PDB file of C-alpha atoms in Angstrom:
ATOM      1  CA  UNK A   1      -6.533  49.225  -7.690  1.00 79.00           C
ATOM      2  CA  UNK A   2     -10.155  47.567  -6.489  1.00 87.00           C
ATOM      3  CA  UNK A   3      -9.828  46.613  -3.023  1.00 91.00           C
ATOM      4  CA  UNK A   4     -12.731  45.904  -0.443  1.00 95.00           C
ATOM      5  CA  UNK A   5     -12.081  45.784   3.362  1.00 96.00           C
ATOM      6  CA  UNK A   6     -14.230  43.973   6.015  1.00 96.00           C
ATOM      7  CA  UNK A   7     -12.467  44.836   9.205  1.00 95.00           C
ATOM      8  CA  UNK A   8     -14.440  42.467  11.328  1.00 95.00           C
ATOM      9  CA  UNK A   9     -13.865  38.732  11.056  1.00 93.00           C
ATOM     10  CA  UNK A  10     -16.562  37.910  13.595  1.00 96.00           C
ATOM     11  CA  UNK A  11     -19.409  39.741  14.969  1.00 97.00           C
ATOM     12  CA  UNK A  12     -21.661  38.416  17.690  1.00 97.00           C
ATOM     13  CA  UNK A  13     -24.979  40.098  18.674  1.00 97.00           C
ATOM     14  CA  UNK A  14     -27.838  38.994  20.336  1.00 97.00           C
ATOM     15  CA  UNK A  15     -31.131  38.025  18.764  1.00 97.00           C
ATOM     16  CA  UNK A  16     -33.116  41.433  18.629  1.00 97.00           C
ATOM     17  CA  UNK A  17     -30.040  43.793  18.829  1.00 97.00           C
ATOM     18  CA  UNK A  18     -29.115  45.978  15.759  1.00 97.00           C
ATOM     19  CA  UNK A  19     -26.419  44.771  13.375  1.00 97.00           C
ATOM     20  CA  UNK A  20     -23.832  46.640  11.335  1.00 97.00           C
ATOM     21  CA  UNK A  21     -21.458  44.852   9.094  1.00 98.00           C
ATOM     22  CA  UNK A  22     -18.550  47.254   7.889  1.00 97.00           C
ATOM     23  CA  UNK A  23     -17.381  47.580   4.378  1.00 97.00           C
ATOM     24  CA  UNK A  24     -14.982  50.153   3.004  1.00 97.00           C
ATOM     25  CA  UNK A  25     -13.905  50.101  -0.504  1.00 95.00           C
ATOM     26  CA  UNK A  26     -11.209  51.726  -2.535  1.00 94.00           C
ATOM     27  CA  UNK A  27     -11.605  52.428  -6.260  1.00 90.00           C
ATOM     28  CA  UNK A  28     -11.100  55.503  -8.337  1.00 85.00           C
ATOM     29  CA  UNK A  29     -14.049  55.344 -10.760  1.00 83.00           C
ATOM     30  CA  UNK A  30     -17.945  54.957  -9.959  1.00 84.00           C
ATOM     31  CA  UNK A  31     -17.957  51.564  -8.449  1.00 86.00           C
ATOM     32  CA  UNK A  32     -20.998  49.048  -7.956  1.00 90.00           C
ATOM     33  CA  UNK A  33     -21.392  47.445  -4.650  1.00 93.00           C
ATOM     34  CA  UNK A  34     -22.907  44.256  -3.515  1.00 93.00           C
ATOM     35  CA  UNK A  35     -23.516  42.189  -0.278  1.00 95.00           C
ATOM     36  CA  UNK A  36     -23.374  38.410  -0.458  1.00 94.00           C
ATOM     37  CA  UNK A  37     -24.576  35.962   1.861  1.00 95.00           C
ATOM     38  CA  UNK A  38     -23.355  32.318   2.532  1.00 92.00           C
ATOM     39  CA  UNK A  39     -25.138  30.100   4.959  1.00 92.00           C
ATOM     40  CA  UNK A  40     -23.312  27.132   6.432  1.00 84.00           C
ATOM     41  CA  UNK A  41     -21.082  26.279   3.255  1.00 73.00           C
ATOM     42  CA  UNK A  42     -23.733  26.791   0.652  1.00 82.00           C
ATOM     43  CA  UNK A  43     -23.582  28.819  -2.344  1.00 89.00           C
ATOM     44  CA  UNK A  44     -23.370  32.677  -2.115  1.00 90.00           C
ATOM     45  CA  UNK A  45     -26.313  34.254  -2.653  1.00 91.00           C
ATOM     46  CA  UNK A  46     -26.810  37.933  -3.766  1.00 91.00           C
ATOM     47  CA  UNK A  47     -28.274  39.672  -0.644  1.00 92.00           C
ATOM     48  CA  UNK A  48     -28.601  43.350  -2.008  1.00 90.00           C
ATOM     49  CA  UNK A  49     -26.804  45.730  -4.564  1.00 88.00           C
ATOM     50  CA  UNK A  50     -26.718  49.359  -3.980  1.00 83.00           C
ATOM     51  CA  UNK A  51     -28.242  50.625  -7.338  1.00 79.00           C
ATOM     52  CA  UNK A  52     -31.464  48.780  -6.228  1.00 77.00           C
ATOM     53  CA  UNK A  53     -31.800  50.709  -2.853  1.00 73.00           C
ATOM     54  CA  UNK A  54     -34.034  47.789  -1.685  1.00 77.00           C
ATOM     55  CA  UNK A  55     -34.382  46.052   1.532  1.00 78.00           C
ATOM     56  CA  UNK A  56     -33.796  42.158   1.581  1.00 83.00           C
ATOM     57  CA  UNK A  57     -34.797  40.170   4.848  1.00 89.00           C
ATOM     58  CA  UNK A  58     -34.648  43.572   6.744  1.00 91.00           C
ATOM     59  CA  UNK A  59     -31.238  44.360   5.629  1.00 94.00           C
ATOM     60  CA  UNK A  60     -30.051  47.767   4.141  1.00 93.00           C
ATOM     61  CA  UNK A  61     -26.996  49.311   2.903  1.00 93.00           C
ATOM     62  CA  UNK A  62     -26.321  52.791   1.570  1.00 87.00           C
ATOM     63  CA  UNK A  63     -23.354  53.765  -0.404  1.00 90.00           C
ATOM     64  CA  UNK A  64     -21.349  56.561   1.228  1.00 91.00           C
ATOM     65  CA  UNK A  65     -18.885  57.774  -1.394  1.00 89.00           C
ATOM     66  CA  UNK A  66     -17.391  60.282   0.784  1.00 91.00           C
ATOM     67  CA  UNK A  67     -16.377  57.803   3.411  1.00 92.00           C
ATOM     68  CA  UNK A  68     -16.023  54.960   0.660  1.00 94.00           C
ATOM     69  CA  UNK A  69     -18.158  52.758   2.627  1.00 95.00           C
ATOM     70  CA  UNK A  70     -21.050  50.471   2.128  1.00 95.00           C
ATOM     71  CA  UNK A  71     -22.058  49.202   5.519  1.00 96.00           C
ATOM     72  CA  UNK A  72     -24.835  46.458   5.918  1.00 96.00           C
ATOM     73  CA  UNK A  73     -27.520  47.157   8.561  1.00 96.00           C
ATOM     74  CA  UNK A  74     -30.450  45.565  10.119  1.00 96.00           C
ATOM     75  CA  UNK A  75     -32.379  47.130  13.187  1.00 96.00           C
ATOM     76  CA  UNK A  76     -33.301  43.586  14.726  1.00 96.00           C
ATOM     77  CA  UNK A  77     -31.071  40.657  14.114  1.00 97.00           C
ATOM     78  CA  UNK A  78     -32.496  37.068  13.959  1.00 96.00           C
ATOM     79  CA  UNK A  79     -31.046  33.628  14.522  1.00 96.00           C
ATOM     80  CA  UNK A  80     -31.557  32.703  10.889  1.00 95.00           C
ATOM     81  CA  UNK A  81     -29.447  35.734  10.117  1.00 97.00           C
ATOM     82  CA  UNK A  82     -26.322  33.687  11.281  1.00 97.00           C
ATOM     83  CA  UNK A  83     -23.947  33.541   8.273  1.00 96.00           C
ATOM     84  CA  UNK A  84     -20.877  34.598   6.318  1.00 94.00           C
ATOM     85  CA  UNK A  85     -21.557  38.131   4.673  1.00 96.00           C
ATOM     86  CA  UNK A  86     -19.042  39.142   1.938  1.00 95.00           C
ATOM     87  CA  UNK A  87     -18.959  42.631   0.543  1.00 96.00           C
ATOM     88  CA  UNK A  88     -18.187  42.901  -3.130  1.00 95.00           C
ATOM     89  CA  UNK A  89     -17.237  45.633  -5.639  1.00 93.00           C
ATOM     90  CA  UNK A  90     -17.544  45.748  -9.423  1.00 89.00           C
ATOM     91  CA  UNK A  91     -15.496  48.190 -11.217  1.00 82.00           C
ATOM     92  CA  UNK A  92     -13.598  47.836 -14.442  1.00 76.00           C
ATOM     93  CA  UNK A  93     -12.734  43.988 -13.448  1.00 79.00           C
ATOM     94  CA  UNK A  94     -14.691  40.951 -12.183  1.00 89.00           C
ATOM     95  CA  UNK A  95     -16.128  41.257  -8.621  1.00 91.00           C
ATOM     96  CA  UNK A  96     -13.671  41.581  -5.961  1.00 93.00           C
ATOM     97  CA  UNK A  97     -14.590  40.503  -2.749  1.00 94.00           C
ATOM     98  CA  UNK A  98     -13.740  41.332   0.934  1.00 94.00           C
ATOM     99  CA  UNK A  99     -12.440  38.773   3.177  1.00 93.00           C
ATOM    100  CA  UNK A 100     -15.923  38.251   4.975  1.00 94.00           C
ATOM    101  CA  UNK A 101     -17.493  38.617   8.202  1.00 96.00           C
ATOM    102  CA  UNK A 102     -19.159  35.887  10.081  1.00 95.00           C
ATOM    103  CA  UNK A 103     -22.181  36.955  11.945  1.00 97.00           C
ATOM    104  CA  UNK A 104     -23.274  35.007  14.706  1.00 97.00           C
ATOM    105  CA  UNK A 105     -26.716  35.841  16.387  1.00 97.00           C
ATOM    106  CA  UNK A 106     -27.082  34.459  19.849  1.00 96.00           C
ATOM    107  CA  UNK A 107     -30.631  33.348  21.287  1.00 91.00           C
TER     108      UNK A 107
ATOM    109  CA  UNK B   1     -33.824  26.553 -14.602  1.00 60.00           C
ATOM    110  CA  UNK B   2     -31.242  24.499 -12.764  1.00 73.00           C
ATOM    111  CA  UNK B   3     -28.864  27.541 -11.921  1.00 91.00           C
ATOM    112  CA  UNK B   4     -25.250  26.973 -12.100  1.00 95.00           C
ATOM    113  CA  UNK B   5     -24.087  23.597 -11.649  1.00 96.00           C
ATOM    114  CA  UNK B   6     -20.888  22.619 -10.430  1.00 97.00           C
ATOM    115  CA  UNK B   7     -19.521  19.016  -9.920  1.00 96.00           C
ATOM    116  CA  UNK B   8     -18.347  17.067  -8.239  1.00 97.00           C
ATOM    117  CA  UNK B   9     -19.148  18.847  -4.794  1.00 95.00           C
ATOM    118  CA  UNK B  10     -16.376  17.152  -3.146  1.00 96.00           C
ATOM    119  CA  UNK B  11     -13.177  15.995  -4.776  1.00 98.00           C
ATOM    120  CA  UNK B  12     -10.056  14.348  -3.090  1.00 98.00           C
ATOM    121  CA  UNK B  13      -6.895  13.951  -4.822  1.00 98.00           C
ATOM    122  CA  UNK B  14      -3.400  12.760  -3.846  1.00 97.00           C
ATOM    123  CA  UNK B  15      -0.516  14.966  -4.463  1.00 97.00           C
ATOM    124  CA  UNK B  16       0.698  14.852  -7.876  1.00 97.00           C
ATOM    125  CA  UNK B  17      -2.705  13.959  -9.485  1.00 98.00           C
ATOM    126  CA  UNK B  18      -4.796  16.129 -11.757  1.00 98.00           C
ATOM    127  CA  UNK B  19      -8.071  17.621 -10.523  1.00 98.00           C
ATOM    128  CA  UNK B  20     -10.755  18.693 -12.845  1.00 98.00           C
ATOM    129  CA  UNK B  21     -13.591  20.835 -11.853  1.00 98.00           C
ATOM    130  CA  UNK B  22     -16.778  21.433 -13.924  1.00 98.00           C
ATOM    131  CA  UNK B  23     -19.069  24.325 -14.050  1.00 98.00           C
ATOM    132  CA  UNK B  24     -22.121  24.469 -16.127  1.00 97.00           C
ATOM    133  CA  UNK B  25     -23.521  27.931 -16.149  1.00 95.00           C
ATOM    134  CA  UNK B  26     -27.347  29.155 -16.027  1.00 93.00           C
ATOM    135  CA  UNK B  27     -29.030  28.733 -19.278  1.00 90.00           C
ATOM    136  CA  UNK B  28     -28.546  31.939 -21.408  1.00 87.00           C
ATOM    137  CA  UNK B  29     -25.541  32.951 -19.510  1.00 90.00           C
ATOM    138  CA  UNK B  30     -22.199  33.129 -21.382  1.00 89.00           C
ATOM    139  CA  UNK B  31     -19.895  34.834 -19.005  1.00 93.00           C
ATOM    140  CA  UNK B  32     -18.126  32.296 -16.517  1.00 96.00           C
ATOM    141  CA  UNK B  33     -15.995  33.284 -13.447  1.00 96.00           C
ATOM    142  CA  UNK B  34     -13.948  30.853 -11.284  1.00 97.00           C
ATOM    143  CA  UNK B  35     -13.257  31.944  -7.627  1.00 97.00           C
ATOM    144  CA  UNK B  36     -11.089  30.272  -5.040  1.00 96.00           C
ATOM    145  CA  UNK B  37     -12.107  30.298  -1.261  1.00 92.00           C
ATOM    146  CA  UNK B  38      -9.642  29.689   1.102  1.00 87.00           C
ATOM    147  CA  UNK B  39      -9.953  29.806   5.092  1.00 77.00           C
ATOM    148  CA  UNK B  40      -9.818  33.284   6.404  1.00 74.00           C
ATOM    149  CA  UNK B  41      -9.036  34.676   2.771  1.00 79.00           C
ATOM    150  CA  UNK B  42     -12.746  35.302   1.257  1.00 84.00           C
ATOM    151  CA  UNK B  43     -12.968  34.541  -2.443  1.00 91.00           C
ATOM    152  CA  UNK B  44     -10.298  35.203  -4.671  1.00 94.00           C
ATOM    153  CA  UNK B  45     -10.705  35.811  -8.450  1.00 94.00           C
ATOM    154  CA  UNK B  46      -9.090  33.357 -10.781  1.00 96.00           C
ATOM    155  CA  UNK B  47     -10.389  33.772 -14.367  1.00 97.00           C
ATOM    156  CA  UNK B  48     -13.018  35.238 -16.229  1.00 95.00           C
ATOM    157  CA  UNK B  49     -14.115  33.259 -19.648  1.00 95.00           C
ATOM    158  CA  UNK B  50     -16.818  33.584 -22.186  1.00 93.00           C
ATOM    159  CA  UNK B  51     -17.239  31.105 -24.860  1.00 90.00           C
ATOM    160  CA  UNK B  52     -13.927  29.818 -26.251  1.00 91.00           C
ATOM    161  CA  UNK B  53     -12.162  32.929 -24.773  1.00 94.00           C
ATOM    162  CA  UNK B  54     -10.084  33.827 -21.704  1.00 95.00           C
ATOM    163  CA  UNK B  55     -10.997  37.388 -20.955  1.00 94.00           C
ATOM    164  CA  UNK B  56      -9.170  37.815 -17.835  1.00 94.00           C
ATOM    165  CA  UNK B  57      -6.807  35.381 -16.134  1.00 95.00           C
ATOM    166  CA  UNK B  58      -4.905  37.850 -13.843  1.00 93.00           C
ATOM    167  CA  UNK B  59      -5.973  35.713 -10.714  1.00 93.00           C
ATOM    168  CA  UNK B  60      -4.629  32.265 -11.955  1.00 95.00           C
ATOM    169  CA  UNK B  61      -1.459  30.745 -10.644  1.00 94.00           C
ATOM    170  CA  UNK B  62       1.152  30.807 -13.577  1.00 90.00           C
ATOM    171  CA  UNK B  63       1.840  27.329 -13.279  1.00 94.00           C
ATOM    172  CA  UNK B  64      -0.539  24.040 -13.108  1.00 97.00           C
ATOM    173  CA  UNK B  65      -3.621  25.840 -13.373  1.00 97.00           C
ATOM    174  CA  UNK B  66      -5.842  26.131 -16.590  1.00 97.00           C
ATOM    175  CA  UNK B  67      -9.281  26.944 -17.664  1.00 97.00           C
ATOM    176  CA  UNK B  68     -11.527  26.673 -20.683  1.00 96.00           C
ATOM    177  CA  UNK B  69     -14.979  27.294 -21.677  1.00 96.00           C
ATOM    178  CA  UNK B  70     -15.586  25.263 -24.959  1.00 93.00           C
ATOM    179  CA  UNK B  71     -18.327  26.045 -27.407  1.00 91.00           C
ATOM    180  CA  UNK B  72     -20.067  23.148 -26.362  1.00 90.00           C
ATOM    181  CA  UNK B  73     -20.165  21.720 -22.809  1.00 93.00           C
ATOM    182  CA  UNK B  74     -19.188  23.206 -19.325  1.00 96.00           C
ATOM    183  CA  UNK B  75     -16.159  25.093 -18.159  1.00 97.00           C
ATOM    184  CA  UNK B  76     -13.481  23.200 -16.815  1.00 98.00           C
ATOM    185  CA  UNK B  77     -10.926  24.193 -14.105  1.00 98.00           C
ATOM    186  CA  UNK B  78      -7.686  22.096 -14.224  1.00 98.00           C
ATOM    187  CA  UNK B  79      -5.113  21.904 -11.685  1.00 98.00           C
ATOM    188  CA  UNK B  80      -2.369  19.634 -12.652  1.00 98.00           C
ATOM    189  CA  UNK B  81       0.013  18.055 -10.047  1.00 98.00           C
ATOM    190  CA  UNK B  82      -1.921  19.042  -7.061  1.00 97.00           C
ATOM    191  CA  UNK B  83      -0.418  19.988  -3.854  1.00 96.00           C
ATOM    192  CA  UNK B  84      -1.739  20.561  -0.221  1.00 95.00           C
ATOM    193  CA  UNK B  85      -2.179  24.262  -0.891  1.00 94.00           C
ATOM    194  CA  UNK B  86      -4.621  23.555  -3.405  1.00 96.00           C
ATOM    195  CA  UNK B  87      -7.080  22.546  -0.977  1.00 96.00           C
ATOM    196  CA  UNK B  88      -9.746  24.855  -1.077  1.00 96.00           C
ATOM    197  CA  UNK B  89     -13.429  25.703  -2.185  1.00 94.00           C
ATOM    198  CA  UNK B  90     -13.735  26.633  -5.722  1.00 97.00           C
ATOM    199  CA  UNK B  91     -16.858  28.619  -6.896  1.00 96.00           C
ATOM    200  CA  UNK B  92     -18.067  29.241 -10.307  1.00 97.00           C
ATOM    201  CA  UNK B  93     -20.419  32.115 -11.158  1.00 96.00           C
ATOM    202  CA  UNK B  94     -22.021  32.891 -14.422  1.00 94.00           C
ATOM    203  CA  UNK B  95     -23.712  35.996 -15.860  1.00 91.00           C
ATOM    204  CA  UNK B  96     -25.868  36.839 -18.913  1.00 86.00           C
ATOM    205  CA  UNK B  97     -24.531  38.929 -21.869  1.00 81.00           C
ATOM    206  CA  UNK B  98     -24.687  42.548 -21.218  1.00 74.00           C
ATOM    207  CA  UNK B  99     -25.177  42.039 -17.629  1.00 70.00           C
ATOM    208  CA  UNK B 100     -21.584  41.339 -16.525  1.00 67.00           C
ATOM    209  CA  UNK B 101     -22.412  42.318 -12.948  1.00 73.00           C
ATOM    210  CA  UNK B 102     -25.406  40.097 -12.330  1.00 78.00           C
ATOM    211  CA  UNK B 103     -23.662  37.025 -10.902  1.00 89.00           C
ATOM    212  CA  UNK B 104     -25.122  33.865  -9.921  1.00 92.00           C
ATOM    213  CA  UNK B 105     -22.951  31.416  -8.191  1.00 94.00           C
ATOM    214  CA  UNK B 106     -22.854  27.652  -8.095  1.00 95.00           C
ATOM    215  CA  UNK B 107     -22.563  25.416  -4.910  1.00 93.00           C
ATOM    216  CA  UNK B 108     -18.839  25.070  -5.230  1.00 94.00           C
ATOM    217  CA  UNK B 109     -16.470  22.081  -5.654  1.00 96.00           C
ATOM    218  CA  UNK B 110     -14.522  21.328  -2.165  1.00 94.00           C
ATOM    219  CA  UNK B 111     -11.021  19.972  -3.228  1.00 97.00           C
ATOM    220  CA  UNK B 112      -9.024  18.065  -0.679  1.00 97.00           C
ATOM    221  CA  UNK B 113      -5.551  17.068  -1.402  1.00 97.00           C
ATOM    222  CA  UNK B 114      -4.142  14.352   0.602  1.00 96.00           C
TER     223      UNK B 114
END
């Protein structure tokens, strides 16, 4: 079965502090992992995908197959980063999402 | 390109009425996915459709819910005899042929059952 776990419902950090949003997955094959962001009840937007190995808005994520993790990181949080973040996995079925983590950046 | 268009944005129905949610995929996209977002629950997959075909409906409740994606026109998610528990945000996503993992999401329809 495919499963995505985001252990933190809410993460509050101060502006300028580092951010790490945790994501662990369960899948027996070779998954493709994604991070989506949703600002204030807007549509979900793709933030990044592991195969691209790119940095978007200062965020990066590395797929760790040994730990089955795909944590999202940013060295210096900004107020505009406050949003819901969803980790998602694509295996042999449509995208499976975690329950999301709400990031709140405090000025 | 207008992106994935969902309408209405907000829909209020009384218990027992029918709700119809529409989704027009991006131009050139032939795959449509419906997800339901409940508070504290994240997004739950409901159904995956291609033109005139249901590919995967493993996330659809067995009763009252149906979906279609006709040859012409938008995809429709239909909920018959709505109950309070159907209140949620329903998101549609589309992807192009051959790139089934490249999802673009719509803005969603927020259904409120009163």
